[in-house]
Short mmCIF file of C-alpha atoms in Angstrom, two decimals:
data_model
loop_
_atom_site.label_atom_id
_atom_site.label_comp_id
_atom_site.label_asym_id
_atom_site.label_seq_id
_atom_site.Cartn_x
_atom_site.Cartn_y
_atom_site.Cartn_z
CA MET N 32 -26.88 34.72 -0.25
CA HIS N 33 -29.46 33.25 -2.60
CA PRO N 34 -28.00 30.13 -4.25
CA ALA N 35 -29.17 30.78 -7.83
CA PRO N 36 -29.07 27.48 -9.78
CA SER N 37 -27.70 29.25 -12.88
CA VAL N 38 -24.71 30.62 -11.00
CA ILE N 39 -24.01 27.31 -9.23
CA LEU N 40 -24.16 25.41 -12.54
CA PHE N 41 -22.02 28.04 -14.24
CA SER N 42 -19.25 28.13 -11.69
CA VAL N 43 -19.07 24.33 -11.23
CA LEU N 44 -19.25 23.34 -14.90
CA SER N 45 -17.05 26.09 -16.27
CA GLY N 46 -14.59 25.58 -13.39
CA ALA N 47 -14.23 21.87 -14.22
CA GLY N 48 -14.20 22.63 -17.96
CA PHE N 49 -11.43 25.24 -17.71
CA GLY N 50 -9.54 22.86 -15.39
CA LEU N 51 -9.69 20.16 -18.09
CA LEU N 52 -8.66 22.67 -20.77
CA PHE N 53 -5.68 23.64 -18.60
CA TYR N 54 -4.34 20.04 -18.66
CA LEU N 55 -5.09 19.66 -22.38
CA GLY N 56 -3.53 23.02 -23.21
CA PHE N 57 -0.37 22.29 -21.27
CA GLY N 58 -0.14 18.85 -22.88
CA LEU N 59 -0.24 17.02 -19.57
CA ALA N 60 -3.01 15.09 -21.28
CA HIS N 61 -2.44 14.80 -25.02
CA PRO N 62 -5.04 12.61 -26.72
CA SER N 63 -5.00 12.38 -30.50
CA GLY N 64 -7.55 11.81 -33.25
CA TRP N 65 -11.15 11.27 -32.19
CA ALA N 66 -10.13 10.82 -28.55
CA ALA N 67 -8.78 14.38 -28.76
CA PHE N 68 -12.07 15.50 -30.29
CA LEU N 69 -13.97 13.97 -27.34
CA TRP N 70 -11.65 15.36 -24.63
CA TRP N 71 -11.27 18.85 -26.03
CA GLY N 72 -14.98 18.77 -26.89
CA LEU N 73 -15.84 17.94 -23.26
CA GLY N 74 -13.65 20.79 -22.01
CA TYR N 75 -15.15 23.29 -24.44
CA ALA N 76 -18.71 22.02 -23.82
CA LEU N 77 -18.43 22.38 -20.02
CA ALA N 78 -16.86 25.83 -20.28
CA VAL N 79 -19.38 27.11 -22.84
CA ILE N 80 -22.44 25.53 -21.16
CA GLY N 81 -21.27 27.06 -17.88
CA LEU N 82 -20.76 30.49 -19.42
CA SER N 83 -24.15 30.48 -21.11
CA ALA N 84 -25.83 29.27 -17.90
CA SER N 85 -24.41 32.38 -16.22
CA THR N 86 -26.48 34.59 -18.53
CA PHE N 87 -29.75 32.99 -17.35
CA HIS N 88 -29.90 35.03 -14.17
CA LEU N 89 -29.37 38.35 -15.97
CA GLY N 90 -32.25 40.80 -16.11
CA ASN N 91 -31.24 41.93 -19.61
CA PRO N 92 -29.00 39.24 -21.19
CA GLN N 93 -29.30 40.88 -24.63
CA ARG N 94 -26.84 43.54 -23.43
CA ALA N 95 -24.28 40.97 -22.19
CA LEU N 96 -21.64 42.15 -24.68
CA LEU N 97 -21.35 45.41 -22.70
CA ALA N 98 -19.79 43.30 -19.93
CA PHE N 99 -16.51 43.34 -21.91
CA SER N 100 -16.13 47.09 -21.46
CA GLN N 101 -15.03 47.56 -17.82
CA TRP N 102 -12.00 45.25 -17.53
CA ARG N 103 -9.99 48.01 -15.84
CA SER N 104 -12.12 47.95 -12.70
CA SER N 105 -14.51 44.99 -12.73
CA TRP N 106 -13.59 41.36 -12.05
CA LEU N 107 -16.76 40.23 -13.83
CA SER N 108 -15.63 42.06 -16.96
CA ARG N 109 -12.14 40.56 -16.64
CA GLU N 110 -13.75 37.13 -16.40
CA ALA N 111 -15.56 37.76 -19.68
CA TRP N 112 -12.26 38.62 -21.37
CA THR N 113 -10.15 35.80 -19.93
CA SER N 114 -12.78 33.16 -20.69
CA VAL N 115 -13.18 34.18 -24.32
CA ALA N 116 -9.42 34.66 -24.76
CA ALA N 117 -8.72 31.19 -23.31
CA LEU N 118 -11.28 29.52 -25.56
CA VAL N 119 -9.97 31.30 -28.67
CA LEU N 120 -6.27 30.78 -27.91
CA LEU N 121 -6.74 27.06 -27.21
CA ALA N 122 -8.61 26.41 -30.46
CA PRO N 123 -5.49 25.86 -32.68
CA MET N 124 -4.11 23.34 -30.15
CA ALA N 125 -7.46 21.53 -30.00
CA LEU N 126 -7.62 21.33 -33.81
CA SER N 127 -4.00 20.22 -33.98
CA ASP N 128 -4.61 17.38 -31.52
CA TRP N 129 -7.76 16.29 -33.30
CA LEU N 130 -6.48 16.50 -36.88
CA GLY N 131 -2.85 15.62 -36.14
CA LEU N 132 -1.44 18.93 -37.40
CA GLY N 133 1.57 18.62 -35.11
CA LEU N 134 1.63 22.17 -33.68
CA PRO N 135 4.35 22.58 -31.04
CA ARG N 136 2.89 22.16 -27.52
CA GLY N 137 3.95 25.69 -26.64
CA PHE N 138 0.97 26.94 -28.66
CA GLY N 139 -1.32 25.65 -25.93
CA TRP N 140 0.47 27.27 -23.00
CA PRO N 141 -0.97 30.82 -23.14
CA GLY N 142 -4.48 29.40 -23.41
CA ALA N 143 -3.81 26.99 -20.53
CA VAL N 144 -2.67 29.87 -18.31
CA LEU N 145 -5.73 31.91 -19.28
CA ALA N 146 -8.00 28.92 -18.53
CA LEU N 147 -6.78 29.00 -14.92
CA GLY N 148 -6.89 32.80 -15.07
CA THR N 149 -10.60 32.58 -15.87
CA VAL N 150 -11.21 30.50 -12.75
CA PHE N 151 -9.23 33.04 -10.75
CA THR N 152 -11.29 35.97 -12.07
CA THR N 153 -14.49 34.06 -11.25
CA SER N 154 -13.29 33.56 -7.68
CA MET N 155 -12.36 37.23 -7.32
CA ILE N 156 -15.94 38.26 -8.16
CA TYR N 157 -16.87 36.73 -4.81
CA ALA N 158 -13.66 37.33 -2.87
CA GLN N 159 -13.75 41.12 -3.55
CA ILE N 160 -17.09 41.61 -1.76
CA LYS N 161 -16.39 42.97 1.71
CA ALA N 162 -20.10 42.96 2.55
CA VAL N 163 -20.02 39.14 2.55
CA PRO N 164 -17.35 38.30 5.12
CA ARG N 165 -17.36 34.55 4.39
CA TRP N 166 -16.32 35.24 0.77
CA HIS N 167 -13.91 38.11 1.45
CA LEU N 168 -11.07 35.74 2.12
CA TRP N 169 -7.85 34.63 0.35
CA LEU N 170 -9.10 31.05 0.66
CA THR N 171 -11.89 31.78 -1.83
CA PRO N 172 -9.57 31.95 -4.89
CA VAL N 173 -7.58 29.03 -3.48
CA MET N 174 -10.78 26.98 -3.24
CA PHE N 175 -11.93 27.82 -6.78
CA LEU N 176 -8.48 27.10 -8.26
CA THR N 177 -8.12 23.82 -6.36
CA PHE N 178 -11.58 22.79 -7.56
CA ALA N 179 -10.57 23.50 -11.17
CA LEU N 180 -7.23 21.70 -10.87
CA ALA N 181 -8.69 18.66 -9.08
CA GLY N 182 -11.83 18.44 -11.21
CA GLY N 183 -9.78 19.00 -14.37
CA ALA N 184 -7.35 16.24 -13.31
CA VAL N 185 -10.24 13.82 -12.78
CA LEU N 186 -11.74 14.66 -16.18
CA ALA N 187 -8.35 14.55 -17.89
CA GLY N 188 -7.65 11.10 -16.40
CA GLN N 189 -4.46 12.26 -14.69
CA SER N 190 -2.78 9.69 -12.47
CA PHE N 191 -2.18 12.28 -9.74
CA ALA N 192 -5.88 13.20 -9.56
CA PRO N 193 -6.37 11.43 -6.15
CA VAL N 194 -3.58 13.59 -4.67
CA LEU N 195 -5.29 16.77 -5.86
CA LEU N 196 -8.62 15.48 -4.54
CA ALA N 197 -6.96 15.08 -1.13
CA VAL N 198 -5.64 18.65 -1.36
CA LEU N 199 -9.15 19.83 -2.27
CA LEU N 200 -10.51 18.06 0.82
CA VAL N 201 -8.06 19.97 3.01
CA VAL N 202 -8.93 23.27 1.29
CA LEU N 203 -12.67 22.66 1.76
CA LEU N 204 -12.19 21.88 5.45
CA ALA N 205 -10.04 25.00 5.81
CA ILE N 206 -12.48 27.37 4.07
CA TRP N 207 -15.38 26.03 6.15
CA GLN N 208 -13.38 26.29 9.36
CA VAL N 209 -12.12 29.83 8.68
CA GLY N 210 -15.38 30.90 6.98
CA ASP N 211 -17.51 29.97 9.99
CA GLY N 212 -15.76 32.61 12.10
CA GLN N 213 -15.50 35.29 9.42
CA PHE N 214 -18.69 37.18 10.21
CA ALA N 215 -17.82 37.37 13.89
CA ARG N 216 -14.27 38.54 13.04
CA ARG N 217 -15.65 41.47 11.03
CA ALA N 218 -17.39 42.41 14.31
CA GLN N 219 -20.44 43.97 12.64
CA THR N 220 -23.68 43.83 14.59
CA LEU N 221 -27.05 45.55 14.35
CA GLY N 222 -25.57 48.13 16.74
CA THR N 223 -22.46 48.90 14.67
CA ALA N 224 -24.34 48.77 11.35
CA THR N 225 -26.83 51.42 12.47
CA GLY N 226 -24.33 53.27 14.66
CA LEU N 227 -26.91 53.11 17.46
CA ASP N 228 -24.58 51.06 19.67
CA ARG N 229 -23.35 54.48 20.86
CA ILE N 230 -26.67 54.73 22.76
CA GLY N 231 -27.35 51.21 23.96
CA THR N 232 -28.34 47.69 23.02
CA VAL N 233 -30.22 47.65 19.70
CA THR N 234 -33.03 45.27 18.79
CA VAL N 235 -35.52 45.29 15.93
CA PHE N 236 -38.73 46.95 17.11
CA GLU N 237 -40.61 46.76 13.84
CA GLN N 238 -39.51 45.64 10.38
CA ALA N 239 -39.25 48.27 7.64
CA HIS N 240 -41.77 46.39 5.54
CA THR N 241 -44.15 43.53 6.16
CA ALA N 242 -43.76 41.83 2.75
CA GLY N 243 -40.63 40.39 1.18
CA ASN N 244 -38.32 42.34 -1.10
CA TYR N 245 -35.27 41.88 -3.33
CA LEU N 246 -32.86 42.24 -0.41
CA LEU N 247 -34.54 39.54 1.65
CA ARG N 248 -34.76 37.15 -1.30
CA GLU N 249 -31.30 37.76 -2.72
CA MET N 250 -29.04 38.63 0.22
CA ILE N 251 -30.78 37.31 3.31
CA PHE N 252 -31.36 33.73 2.17
CA VAL N 253 -31.65 31.50 5.24
CA VAL N 254 -33.43 28.44 3.83
CA GLY N 255 -31.71 25.10 4.26
CA ARG N 256 -28.85 26.23 6.48
CA LYS N 257 -29.91 23.71 9.14
CA HIS N 258 -28.76 20.90 6.82
CA ALA N 259 -25.39 22.54 6.26
CA GLN N 260 -23.39 20.03 8.30
CA LYS N 261 -24.92 17.03 6.50
CA LEU N 262 -24.35 18.69 3.14
CA ARG N 263 -20.73 19.38 4.03
CA GLY N 264 -20.22 15.68 4.78
CA LEU N 265 -21.97 14.70 1.57
CA ALA N 266 -19.91 17.19 -0.43
CA MET N 267 -16.63 15.82 0.99
CA VAL N 268 -17.59 12.20 0.26
CA LEU N 269 -18.87 12.88 -3.26
CA THR N 270 -16.35 15.48 -4.34
CA CYS N 271 -13.16 13.98 -2.94
CA LEU N 272 -13.40 10.56 -1.30
CA LEU N 273 -15.49 8.49 -3.75
CA PRO N 274 -13.71 9.75 -6.91
CA ALA N 275 -10.32 9.16 -5.30
CA VAL N 276 -11.30 5.62 -4.31
CA ALA N 277 -12.76 4.86 -7.76
CA LEU N 278 -9.62 6.11 -9.51
CA ALA N 279 -7.35 4.25 -7.08
CA ILE N 280 -8.95 0.85 -7.55
CA SER N 281 -9.40 0.89 -11.31
CA THR N 282 -8.18 2.64 -14.43
CA GLY N 283 -11.15 1.39 -16.48
CA TRP N 284 -13.59 3.72 -18.21
CA TRP N 285 -16.32 3.02 -15.63
CA ALA N 286 -14.10 4.24 -12.82
CA PHE N 287 -13.42 7.40 -14.83
CA VAL N 288 -17.13 8.04 -15.45
CA ALA N 289 -18.10 7.24 -11.84
CA ALA N 290 -15.35 9.54 -10.51
CA ALA N 291 -16.34 12.38 -12.84
CA VAL N 292 -20.07 12.14 -12.06
CA CYS N 293 -19.46 11.88 -8.28
CA HIS N 294 -17.05 14.79 -8.32
CA ILE N 295 -19.35 17.12 -10.26
CA THR N 296 -22.36 16.20 -8.07
CA GLY N 297 -20.36 16.86 -4.91
CA ALA N 298 -19.02 20.11 -6.36
CA LEU N 299 -22.60 21.27 -6.96
CA ALA N 300 -23.43 20.58 -3.30
CA ALA N 301 -20.29 22.40 -2.12
CA ARG N 302 -21.06 25.38 -4.35
CA TRP N 303 -24.67 25.49 -3.11
CA LEU N 304 -23.27 25.76 0.42
CA PHE N 305 -20.83 28.46 -0.70
CA PHE N 306 -23.85 30.66 -1.46
CA ALA N 307 -26.42 29.47 1.10
CA GLU N 308 -24.04 29.81 4.05
CA ALA N 309 -22.70 33.21 3.02
CA GLU N 310 -24.18 36.03 5.08
CA HIS N 311 -24.44 39.59 3.80
CA VAL N 312 -24.07 42.43 6.31
CA VAL N 313 -27.32 44.02 5.05
CA GLY N 314 -29.12 41.26 6.97
CA LEU N 315 -28.07 43.07 10.16
CA PHE N 316 -30.49 45.94 9.43
CA TYR N 317 -33.28 43.36 9.44
CA GLY N 318 -31.99 41.63 12.58
CA LYS N 319 -31.23 38.59 10.44
CA ARG N 320 -28.13 37.04 8.96
CA MET R 37 -16.11 53.97 -16.99
CA THR R 38 -16.82 52.32 -13.68
CA THR R 39 -13.60 53.56 -12.15
CA LEU R 40 -14.43 56.11 -9.48
CA PRO R 41 -13.62 59.81 -9.93
CA THR R 42 -10.57 60.77 -7.87
CA HIS R 43 -12.32 63.92 -6.69
CA THR R 44 -15.86 65.25 -6.88
CA GLU R 45 -16.52 69.00 -6.93
CA LYS R 46 -19.53 68.64 -4.69
CA LYS R 47 -20.57 65.87 -2.33
CA LEU R 48 -24.32 66.03 -2.47
CA GLY R 49 -26.03 63.95 0.17
CA LEU R 50 -28.46 63.77 3.04
CA ALA R 51 -28.21 64.45 6.75
CA ILE R 52 -30.83 62.30 8.46
CA ASP R 53 -31.90 63.36 11.92
CA LEU R 54 -32.70 60.30 14.02
CA ASP R 55 -33.91 62.58 16.80
CA THR R 56 -36.79 64.08 14.86
CA CYS R 57 -37.70 61.17 12.59
CA VAL R 58 -41.06 59.81 13.72
CA GLY R 59 -41.10 56.84 11.36
CA CYS R 60 -44.18 58.01 9.46
CA GLN R 61 -42.88 56.55 6.14
CA ALA R 62 -43.78 59.79 4.30
CA CYS R 63 -40.27 59.80 2.75
CA VAL R 64 -40.84 56.25 1.54
CA THR R 65 -44.09 57.13 -0.22
CA ALA R 66 -42.79 60.47 -1.50
CA CYS R 67 -39.79 58.66 -3.00
CA LYS R 68 -41.91 55.92 -4.51
CA GLY R 69 -44.36 58.46 -5.89
CA TRP R 70 -41.74 60.65 -7.55
CA ASN R 71 -39.67 57.80 -8.92
CA ASP R 72 -42.70 56.12 -10.43
CA GLN R 73 -42.70 58.84 -13.06
CA GLY R 74 -39.25 60.40 -13.05
CA TYR R 75 -35.74 59.19 -13.82
CA GLY R 76 -35.50 55.75 -15.49
CA VAL R 77 -38.04 52.95 -15.48
CA PRO R 78 -40.87 53.24 -12.91
CA LEU R 79 -40.42 51.45 -9.59
CA SER R 80 -42.55 48.39 -10.19
CA ASP R 81 -44.67 46.36 -7.79
CA GLN R 82 -45.41 42.68 -8.14
CA ASN R 83 -48.74 41.34 -6.95
CA PRO R 84 -49.43 44.59 -5.02
CA TYR R 85 -52.93 43.65 -3.84
CA GLY R 86 -52.35 39.91 -3.54
CA ALA R 87 -51.29 37.67 -0.69
CA ASP R 88 -47.55 38.08 -1.30
CA PRO R 89 -46.92 41.65 -2.45
CA SER R 90 -43.43 42.86 -3.33
CA GLY R 91 -41.99 45.97 -4.86
CA VAL R 92 -38.97 48.19 -5.35
CA PHE R 93 -38.33 51.03 -2.93
CA LEU R 94 -35.26 53.26 -2.84
CA ASN R 95 -35.75 54.17 0.79
CA ARG R 96 -36.82 51.97 3.71
CA VAL R 97 -37.52 53.08 7.27
CA HIS R 98 -36.63 50.60 10.01
CA SER R 99 -37.68 50.89 13.65
CA TYR R 100 -35.32 49.84 16.40
CA ALA R 101 -35.68 49.59 20.16
CA VAL R 102 -32.55 50.81 21.88
CA GLN R 103 -31.94 50.13 25.57
CA PRO R 104 -29.31 52.40 27.17
CA ILE R 105 -27.41 51.10 30.19
CA ASP R 106 -29.27 53.60 32.37
CA GLY R 107 -32.53 55.24 31.42
CA ALA R 108 -35.62 54.19 29.57
CA ALA R 109 -35.65 52.29 26.27
CA GLN R 110 -36.03 54.40 23.14
CA THR R 111 -37.68 53.77 19.81
CA ILE R 112 -35.44 55.02 17.03
CA ASN R 113 -36.71 55.20 13.48
CA PHE R 114 -33.99 54.61 10.99
CA PRO R 115 -34.36 55.54 7.30
CA ARG R 116 -31.99 53.59 5.05
CA SER R 117 -31.13 54.60 1.49
CA CYS R 118 -28.09 55.10 -0.75
CA LEU R 119 -25.28 56.94 1.05
CA HIS R 120 -23.61 58.07 -2.23
CA CYS R 121 -20.25 56.74 -1.00
CA ASP R 122 -17.00 58.37 -2.11
CA ASP R 123 -15.48 54.92 -2.48
CA ALA R 124 -18.59 53.18 -3.74
CA PRO R 125 -17.99 49.43 -4.16
CA CYS R 126 -21.19 49.15 -6.22
CA VAL R 127 -19.57 51.23 -8.97
CA THR R 128 -16.27 49.40 -9.44
CA VAL R 129 -17.81 45.91 -9.61
CA CYS R 130 -20.11 46.82 -12.52
CA PRO R 131 -19.00 44.97 -15.67
CA THR R 132 -20.83 47.21 -18.16
CA GLY R 133 -20.19 50.74 -16.95
CA ALA R 134 -23.88 51.19 -16.11
CA SER R 135 -23.10 52.03 -12.49
CA TYR R 136 -21.20 55.29 -12.09
CA LYS R 137 -20.42 58.18 -9.77
CA ARG R 138 -20.69 61.69 -11.15
CA ALA R 139 -17.52 63.77 -10.88
CA GLU R 140 -19.46 67.03 -10.69
CA ASP R 141 -21.69 66.33 -7.68
CA GLY R 142 -20.83 62.85 -6.42
CA ILE R 143 -24.25 61.32 -7.10
CA VAL R 144 -24.09 57.55 -7.71
CA LEU R 145 -26.36 56.64 -10.63
CA VAL R 146 -27.30 53.70 -12.85
CA ASN R 147 -27.46 54.10 -16.62
CA GLU R 148 -30.36 51.73 -17.13
CA ASP R 149 -29.73 51.41 -20.87
CA ALA R 150 -26.42 49.68 -20.11
CA CYS R 151 -27.51 47.63 -17.07
CA ILE R 152 -27.60 43.87 -17.71
CA GLY R 153 -29.25 43.16 -14.35
CA CYS R 154 -26.49 40.89 -13.01
CA GLY R 155 -27.08 42.13 -9.46
CA LEU R 156 -23.39 42.26 -8.53
CA CYS R 157 -23.61 45.93 -7.45
CA ALA R 158 -26.38 45.05 -4.98
CA TRP R 159 -24.12 42.34 -3.54
CA ALA R 160 -21.26 44.81 -3.22
CA CYS R 161 -23.33 47.39 -1.31
CA PRO R 162 -23.18 46.79 2.48
CA TYR R 163 -26.22 49.01 3.07
CA GLY R 164 -28.83 47.29 0.89
CA ALA R 165 -29.31 50.51 -1.05
CA ARG R 166 -29.95 48.83 -4.39
CA GLU R 167 -32.96 46.80 -5.39
CA MET R 168 -33.48 45.04 -8.72
CA ASP R 169 -36.63 45.97 -10.58
CA ALA R 170 -38.35 42.66 -11.28
CA ALA R 171 -40.35 44.08 -14.20
CA ALA R 172 -37.55 45.83 -16.11
CA GLY R 173 -34.63 43.65 -14.99
CA VAL R 174 -32.45 46.65 -14.18
CA MET R 175 -30.98 47.88 -10.90
CA LYS R 176 -32.73 50.75 -9.14
CA LYS R 177 -31.24 53.05 -6.53
CA CYS R 178 -31.62 56.48 -5.00
CA THR R 179 -30.78 59.17 -7.58
CA LEU R 180 -30.91 61.93 -4.96
CA CYS R 181 -33.79 63.04 -7.20
CA VAL R 182 -31.35 64.22 -9.85
CA ASP R 183 -34.41 65.12 -11.95
CA ARG R 184 -35.70 67.49 -9.23
CA ILE R 185 -32.65 69.18 -7.73
CA TYR R 186 -31.53 70.79 -11.02
CA ASN R 187 -35.03 71.10 -12.49
CA GLU R 188 -35.72 74.74 -13.35
CA ASN R 189 -39.32 73.92 -14.23
CA LEU R 190 -39.98 73.37 -10.54
CA PRO R 191 -40.41 76.18 -8.00
CA GLU R 192 -37.15 76.76 -6.13
CA GLU R 193 -38.40 75.23 -2.86
CA ASP R 194 -39.18 71.97 -4.66
CA ARG R 195 -35.64 71.55 -5.98
CA GLU R 196 -34.65 69.05 -3.35
CA PRO R 197 -35.12 65.27 -3.13
CA ALA R 198 -38.74 64.12 -2.77
CA CYS R 199 -37.98 62.44 0.58
CA VAL R 200 -36.63 65.72 1.98
CA ARG R 201 -39.49 67.79 0.60
CA GLY R 202 -42.06 65.31 1.89
CA CYS R 203 -40.73 64.93 5.43
CA PRO R 204 -43.28 66.50 7.80
CA THR R 205 -40.87 66.82 10.76
CA GLY R 206 -37.85 68.20 8.92
CA ALA R 207 -35.78 65.15 9.77
CA ARG R 208 -34.09 65.02 6.38
CA HIS R 209 -31.69 67.65 5.08
CA PHE R 210 -30.15 67.88 1.62
CA GLY R 211 -26.95 69.68 0.74
CA ASP R 212 -23.29 69.69 -0.21
CA PHE R 213 -20.97 67.99 2.28
CA ALA R 214 -17.89 69.20 0.36
CA ASP R 215 -18.72 72.74 1.49
CA PRO R 216 -17.89 73.03 5.22
CA ASP R 217 -20.27 76.00 5.55
CA SER R 218 -23.29 74.29 4.00
CA LYS R 219 -26.35 73.66 6.15
CA VAL R 220 -25.78 69.89 6.19
CA SER R 221 -22.07 70.19 7.01
CA ARG R 222 -22.74 72.54 9.93
CA LEU R 223 -25.63 70.42 11.17
CA SER R 224 -23.49 67.29 11.02
CA ALA R 225 -20.62 69.01 12.85
CA GLU R 226 -22.91 70.39 15.60
CA ARG R 227 -24.80 67.18 16.19
CA GLY R 228 -21.97 64.65 15.80
CA GLY R 229 -23.23 63.23 12.51
CA TYR R 230 -21.80 59.82 11.71
CA ALA R 231 -21.32 57.55 8.70
CA LEU R 232 -22.59 53.96 8.57
CA MET R 233 -20.08 51.10 8.86
CA PRO R 234 -17.05 53.32 8.13
CA ASP R 235 -14.69 50.37 8.70
CA LEU R 236 -15.85 48.82 5.41
CA GLY R 237 -13.95 51.62 3.67
CA THR R 238 -16.85 52.90 1.54
CA LYS R 239 -16.56 56.52 2.77
CA PRO R 240 -20.29 57.33 2.78
CA VAL R 241 -21.34 60.94 2.13
CA ASN R 242 -24.68 60.81 3.98
CA ARG R 243 -24.60 61.46 7.70
CA TYR R 244 -26.89 60.29 10.49
CA LEU R 245 -27.50 62.71 13.36
CA PRO R 246 -27.78 60.69 16.57
CA PRO R 247 -30.80 61.19 18.86
CA ARG R 248 -30.26 63.90 21.47
CA LYS R 249 -29.72 62.80 25.05
CA LYS R 250 -33.03 61.96 26.72
CA ASP R 251 -34.04 62.87 30.27
CA VAL R 252 -33.60 60.08 32.78
CA PRO R 253 -36.92 58.78 34.21
CA TYR R 254 -36.62 60.09 37.80
CA GLU R 255 -35.99 63.61 36.56
CA ALA R 256 -38.77 63.31 34.06
CA SER R 257 -41.82 62.72 36.31
CA VAL R 258 -43.56 66.01 35.57
CA LEU R 259 -46.74 64.58 37.15
CA ALA R 260 -45.08 64.20 40.59
CA PRO R 261 -46.66 67.34 42.19
CA LEU R 262 -50.10 66.24 41.03
CA LEU R 263 -49.76 62.75 42.49
CA ASP R 264 -49.41 64.10 46.05
CA ILE R 265 -53.03 65.35 46.46
CA LYS R 266 -54.67 65.17 49.89
CA ALA R 267 -58.41 64.61 49.62
CA SER R 268 -60.59 67.10 51.55
CA GLY R 269 -64.32 67.73 52.22
CA PHE R 270 -66.71 64.90 51.35
CA ALA R 271 -64.01 63.00 49.45
CA GLY R 272 -61.75 63.31 52.51
CA TRP R 273 -64.49 61.99 54.84
CA LEU R 274 -65.16 59.08 52.41
CA ASP R 275 -61.46 58.36 52.24
CA ARG R 276 -61.20 58.16 56.05
CA VAL R 277 -64.36 56.02 56.44
CA LEU R 278 -63.42 53.59 53.70
CA GLY R 279 -59.93 53.35 55.13
CA LYS R 280 -61.34 52.18 58.50
CA ILE R 281 -63.64 49.42 57.16
#
C-alpha cells in the first residue's frame, strides 16, 4: 500500500496526541497553571494537526463534513465522531487545569475514554480491510492502542513509560512476525484470484496496460521494501529502546524532550512500514504483491 | 446510507465468457468512450501523449498464460471490472454515504457530489474495480451503464452496457442473476460460471464462464494425413538420387 505522508503523519501525531490526552483526562498527569496550558496544548495540537493532516490526501476536502454521516456502518465516520467528541468533552477539564477551576476529575473521564476510542476507530479503518491480509488482524488495533498508550505516557512524563515502551516493543515484534505470514495464510494466488487454477498453473502473459494507473500507484506499492529489515531495527531502537534508556537515566527536561523526539521519529518509521509492507490482493491480478 | 440493502429485487450483472474473449480490448475502449460523456465526471487521462501516460478505466483486460498438467498451454484473456457484489465492502467503509448499492437492481454506484475522494472504498475492494479520477478527485467505478440500460431514448438493442454492446465476439452477457430463467443465469448454470475470490465473503454478482476443455495435442494434429506424402515422378527420382549422395 502506498505510504502517503499525510496519513502517516496523521496517524502518528494524532495517536500520540490522543494518548497524551488520555492521561491528562484521567488525571494520571495533572499539571496546573501554565504547565497545564502547555501539556493540554501539546495534546490538543498533536491531535488537531494530525486530524487536519488527514484531510490533505482527500480529493475533495471541502466536503469533509459529510464524513460524519455514516457512523452506523463506516469506521472512518466513527473516527470523525469520536475524535471531535473527545476534543470537545475534554475541553472543560483542560480549562479547569489551566485556570484552576477545580472541576472534579470525573469530568475528564468520558473524554479520556473517547480519546482511546478514537485511536481504536483509526485502527479499525485498517483492520477491517480483508483485501489487505497484513492489516486484517486483531494485532492491528492492539498495535495502535499500545502506540497511543506508550507514546502518551512518554509525552505525559509518566514514570511507567519505559514499561509501556517495552510492551510496545513486544507488540511490534509480534505484529511483524504474524504479519509476515498473513498473505500466505489467506492462501490467495494469481490462480485463486482469477479462478483459473481450475485449469492449470497461471502466469501473467501480458499486462492489462503498459502505463501505470491508480491501482499500481496506490495498492501495489513495492518501493523500499528491500530496506524493511533495517527500518524495523531502526524503528525498534528509536521508538522503544532509546526513549526508555533516556527516561531511565534522567528525569530532567532534556531526557523528556529526547525521549519524545526519538519516539515520534521511530513511530513515523514504523508507520511507514505498516503501509509499505502491506500487500493488497489486487496485486495478484498483475502478478505482483 | 452506506449500509447495504438486505435484499435487492434484481441482481443485474455480467457473465463474462473466458472461452470466447479474444482480448481485443474493445470493451475497454467502448467503456471509456461511453463514460467520457455519460454518468458523472468524464474519465480523465493525465499526460495521455507524454512519456508517462495514465488514466482512469472502469474495465481492464488482463492476459494470462495457463499451463494445464497435461495438454498445451493456453492464453486466457481476463476482463476485470466491478462485480456488483451483494456484500460489497466498498459500500460499508464509505464515510459520507457516496458509495451505495441500489435496492432495486443491485447496481453499486458512487454519488460523486458526496465523494470526498478518501480512497478507502478502493482499498476495501479486493478486485481493483475502483479507480480515483485524478482530475476530479472522486472515485470512479463501473455503473453497469446505468444511463444506457434504462435509457428509452436509445434503440432497444443499445440498452445494455457499452462493454457488452461493443464486444465483437459476444463474450460479455448482461442480465438479471436474481431470475433463474434469465439468459445470464442459464448460461452461468450450463457453463459452470464462477465468482472471483468467494472466500473473501463479498458475494459477487458477476460470473466468469471458464474456457471450454481444449483438445489434447496428439488428437489435434489435423495435418497428420498430409505429412505422410510419398514423392513420385521427377520429385521421387530427385528424392532417391539426393538420398544416395
